[in-house]
Amino acid sequence: MNFCPQCGARVELRVPPGDHLARHVCEACGTIHYQNPRLVVGCVPEHQGRILLCRRAIEPRRGFWTVPAGFFENGETLQQGAARESREEALAEVGIGSLLSIVHVLHARQVHVFFRATLLGPEFGAGPESLEVELIRPEEIPWPELAFPSTEFSLRRYLEDRAAGVESHHFASLDRRLRQ
Ligand SMILES: [Zn+2]
């Protein structure tokens, strides 16, 4: 951030009194602009034993597969956000079930939250952000062509839990900055 979204003056990066981290502080209007992790919410929709996957039409990772997920919006619950993303990306109405996973994506400054879900009807299709949407058998999931590590983590835990007949929730922390 270079300029204050409030008044347009140049901002300075410094630790405000009483704080412990550097913040973008506007010297003109005094506003402290806090930057916090963004929340991404999604679900793993199942229908008759198959999983609904979307092939991304947008960057990042265009052409790779993912489950319906996207940035959380103001004024909705996590479950409503997950259902909305399914509607937008896969033109599918889903019933949101239990919490599946929380993945801290530290290098991207994001937290990804995934729920289990079921299709409420047989209809689905490619929304504007998807090249194609398909119901895929677990043994046919294109693992090397998944868009994000959080997608893979959540899908693997989903299938393991399903095979074991349980619905637990799982945590992961990813930090690409620490990888070789
Ligand atoms: Zn300002």
CSV table of C-alpha atoms and ligand atoms in Angstrom, one decimal:
chain,number,residue,atom,x,y,z
A,1,MET,CA,0.0,0.0,0.0
A,2,ASN,CA,1.4,3.4,-1.0
A,3,PHE,CA,-1.5,5.7,-0.7
A,4,CYS,CA,-4.3,6.1,1.9
A,5,PRO,CA,-7.6,4.7,0.7
A,6,GLN,CA,-9.3,7.1,3.0
A,7,CYS,CA,-7.8,10.5,1.9
A,8,GLY,CA,-5.2,9.7,-0.9
A,9,ALA,CA,-2.1,10.9,1.0
A,10,ARG,CA,1.0,8.8,1.1
A,11,VAL,CA,1.2,6.2,3.9
A,12,GLU,CA,4.2,5.3,6.0
A,13,LEU,CA,5.0,1.8,7.2
A,14,ARG,CA,5.7,2.0,11.0
A,15,VAL,CA,4.7,0.4,14.3
A,16,PRO,CA,1.9,2.5,15.9
A,17,PRO,CA,2.2,3.3,19.6
A,18,GLY,CA,1.0,0.3,21.7
A,19,ASP,CA,1.2,-2.1,18.7
A,20,HIS,CA,3.9,-4.7,17.9
A,21,LEU,CA,3.8,-4.9,14.1
A,22,ALA,CA,4.5,-2.4,11.4
A,23,ARG,CA,1.3,-1.0,9.8
A,24,HIS,CA,0.5,1.3,7.0
A,25,VAL,CA,-0.2,4.6,8.8
A,26,CYS,CA,-1.5,7.7,7.1
A,27,GLU,CA,0.3,10.8,8.3
A,28,ALA,CA,-2.4,13.1,6.9
A,29,CYS,CA,-5.6,11.7,8.4
A,30,GLY,CA,-4.1,9.4,11.0
A,31,THR,CA,-5.9,6.2,9.8
A,32,ILE,CA,-4.1,2.9,10.6
A,33,HIS,CA,-4.6,0.5,7.7
A,34,TYR,CA,-4.6,-3.1,9.2
A,35,GLN,CA,-4.0,-5.9,6.8
A,36,ASN,CA,-5.3,-9.3,8.0
A,37,PRO,CA,-5.5,-12.7,6.3
A,38,ARG,CA,-8.3,-13.2,3.8
A,39,LEU,CA,-10.8,-16.0,4.2
A,40,VAL,CA,-11.5,-18.5,1.4
A,41,VAL,CA,-14.5,-20.8,1.8
A,42,GLY,CA,-15.5,-23.8,-0.2
A,43,CYS,CA,-17.0,-27.3,-0.1
A,44,VAL,CA,-16.6,-30.8,-1.4
A,45,PRO,CA,-20.0,-31.6,-3.0
A,46,GLU,CA,-20.9,-35.2,-3.4
A,47,HIS,CA,-23.6,-36.8,-5.6
A,48,GLN,CA,-24.2,-40.5,-5.8
A,49,GLY,CA,-20.7,-41.3,-4.8
A,50,ARG,CA,-19.0,-38.9,-7.1
A,51,ILE,CA,-17.3,-35.5,-6.4
A,52,LEU,CA,-18.2,-32.3,-8.1
A,53,LEU,CA,-15.0,-30.7,-9.5
A,54,CYS,CA,-14.5,-27.5,-11.5
A,55,ARG,CA,-11.7,-26.7,-14.0
A,56,ARG,CA,-10.7,-23.1,-13.5
A,57,ALA,CA,-11.3,-20.5,-16.2
A,58,ILE,CA,-9.4,-17.9,-14.3
A,59,GLU,CA,-5.9,-17.3,-12.9
A,60,PRO,CA,-4.3,-18.3,-10.7
A,61,ARG,CA,-4.0,-21.9,-11.9
A,62,ARG,CA,-6.2,-21.6,-15.0
A,63,GLY,CA,-7.0,-25.0,-16.4
A,64,PHE,CA,-6.5,-26.9,-13.1
A,65,TRP,CA,-9.2,-28.6,-11.2
A,66,THR,CA,-10.6,-27.6,-7.8
A,67,VAL,CA,-13.7,-27.9,-5.7
A,68,PRO,CA,-16.0,-24.8,-5.6
A,69,ALA,CA,-14.4,-22.2,-3.4
A,70,GLY,CA,-13.7,-18.5,-3.3
A,71,PHE,CA,-13.4,-15.4,-1.2
A,72,PHE,CA,-15.7,-15.0,1.7
A,73,GLU,CA,-18.1,-12.0,1.5
A,74,ASN,CA,-19.3,-9.6,4.2
A,75,GLY,CA,-22.7,-10.4,5.7
A,76,GLU,CA,-22.8,-14.1,5.0
A,77,THR,CA,-22.1,-17.2,7.2
A,78,LEU,CA,-19.3,-19.6,6.1
A,79,GLN,CA,-21.9,-22.1,5.1
A,80,GLN,CA,-23.7,-19.5,3.0
A,81,GLY,CA,-20.4,-18.5,1.4
A,82,ALA,CA,-19.6,-22.1,0.5
A,83,ALA,CA,-23.1,-22.6,-1.0
A,84,ARG,CA,-22.8,-19.3,-3.0
A,85,GLU,CA,-19.5,-20.4,-4.5
A,86,SER,CA,-21.0,-23.7,-5.6
A,87,ARG,CA,-23.8,-21.7,-7.3
A,88,GLU,CA,-21.4,-19.3,-9.0
A,89,GLU,CA,-18.7,-21.7,-10.1
A,90,ALA,CA,-20.7,-24.9,-10.7
A,91,LEU,CA,-24.3,-23.6,-11.1
A,92,ALA,CA,-25.1,-26.2,-8.4
A,93,GLU,CA,-27.4,-26.0,-5.4
A,94,VAL,CA,-25.7,-27.7,-2.5
A,95,GLY,CA,-26.6,-28.6,1.1
A,96,ILE,CA,-23.7,-27.7,3.3
A,97,GLY,CA,-22.8,-30.4,5.9
A,98,SER,CA,-20.1,-30.7,8.5
A,99,LEU,CA,-16.8,-28.9,8.7
A,100,LEU,CA,-14.1,-30.8,6.8
A,101,SER,CA,-10.9,-28.7,7.0
A,102,ILE,CA,-9.2,-25.5,7.9
A,103,VAL,CA,-6.0,-24.8,6.0
A,104,HIS,CA,-3.7,-21.9,6.9
A,105,VAL,CA,-2.0,-20.8,3.7
A,106,LEU,CA,0.6,-18.6,5.4
A,107,HIS,CA,2.5,-17.5,2.3
A,108,ALA,CA,-0.7,-16.3,0.6
A,109,ARG,CA,-2.0,-14.7,3.8
A,110,GLN,CA,-5.2,-16.7,3.6
A,111,VAL,CA,-7.2,-19.2,5.6
A,112,HIS,CA,-9.2,-21.8,3.6
A,113,VAL,CA,-12.3,-23.4,5.2
A,114,PHE,CA,-14.0,-26.4,3.5
A,115,PHE,CA,-17.2,-28.2,4.3
A,116,ARG,CA,-18.8,-31.4,3.3
A,117,ALA,CA,-21.7,-30.9,0.9
A,118,THR,CA,-24.3,-32.8,-1.2
A,119,LEU,CA,-25.9,-31.8,-4.4
A,120,LEU,CA,-29.6,-30.9,-3.8
A,121,GLY,CA,-30.5,-31.7,-7.4
A,122,PRO,CA,-28.8,-33.3,-10.5
A,123,GLU,CA,-28.3,-29.9,-12.2
A,124,PHE,CA,-24.8,-28.4,-12.5
A,125,GLY,CA,-22.8,-26.6,-15.2
A,126,ALA,CA,-19.8,-24.3,-15.8
A,127,GLY,CA,-20.2,-20.8,-14.3
A,128,PRO,CA,-18.2,-17.9,-15.7
A,129,GLU,CA,-15.1,-18.8,-13.6
A,130,SER,CA,-15.1,-22.5,-14.8
A,131,LEU,CA,-14.1,-24.1,-18.1
A,132,GLU,CA,-16.0,-27.2,-17.2
A,133,VAL,CA,-17.6,-28.9,-14.2
A,134,GLU,CA,-17.8,-32.6,-13.8
A,135,LEU,CA,-19.0,-35.3,-11.3
A,136,ILE,CA,-15.9,-37.4,-10.9
A,137,ARG,CA,-15.4,-40.8,-9.3
A,138,PRO,CA,-12.9,-40.7,-6.4
A,139,GLU,CA,-10.6,-43.1,-8.3
A,140,GLU,CA,-10.6,-40.8,-11.3
A,141,ILE,CA,-9.7,-37.6,-9.5
A,142,PRO,CA,-6.8,-35.9,-11.5
A,143,TRP,CA,-4.5,-35.5,-8.5
A,144,PRO,CA,-1.6,-34.0,-10.4
A,145,GLU,CA,-3.9,-31.5,-12.0
A,146,LEU,CA,-5.5,-30.1,-8.8
A,147,ALA,CA,-5.2,-26.3,-8.6
A,148,PHE,CA,-4.1,-25.9,-4.9
A,149,PRO,CA,-2.5,-27.9,-2.1
A,150,SER,CA,-5.5,-27.0,0.1
A,151,THR,CA,-7.8,-28.6,-2.4
A,152,GLU,CA,-5.7,-31.8,-2.4
A,153,PHE,CA,-5.5,-31.9,1.4
A,154,SER,CA,-9.2,-31.5,1.8
A,155,LEU,CA,-10.2,-34.0,-0.9
A,156,ARG,CA,-7.8,-36.6,0.5
A,157,ARG,CA,-9.1,-36.2,4.1
A,158,TYR,CA,-12.7,-36.2,2.7
A,159,LEU,CA,-12.2,-39.6,1.0
A,160,GLU,CA,-10.3,-41.1,3.9
A,161,ASP,CA,-13.0,-40.1,6.3
A,162,ARG,CA,-15.7,-41.4,4.0
A,163,ALA,CA,-14.0,-44.7,3.7
A,164,ALA,CA,-13.7,-44.9,7.5
A,165,GLY,CA,-17.4,-43.8,8.0
A,166,VAL,CA,-16.5,-40.7,10.0
A,167,GLU,CA,-16.9,-37.0,9.6
A,168,SER,CA,-14.0,-35.4,11.4
A,169,HIS,CA,-12.3,-32.0,10.8
A,170,HIS,CA,-8.7,-31.5,9.9
A,171,PHE,CA,-6.1,-28.7,10.2
A,172,ALA,CA,-3.1,-28.0,8.0
A,173,SER,CA,-0.6,-25.2,7.7
A,174,LEU,CA,1.1,-24.5,4.4
A,175,ASP,CA,4.0,-22.2,4.0
A,176,ARG,CA,5.7,-22.2,0.6
A,177,ARG,CA,8.4,-19.8,2.0
A,178,LEU,CA,9.8,-22.7,4.0
A,179,ARG,CA,10.0,-25.1,1.1
A,180,GLN,CA,13.2,-25.7,-0.8
B,1,ZN,ZN,-5.3,9.3,5.0
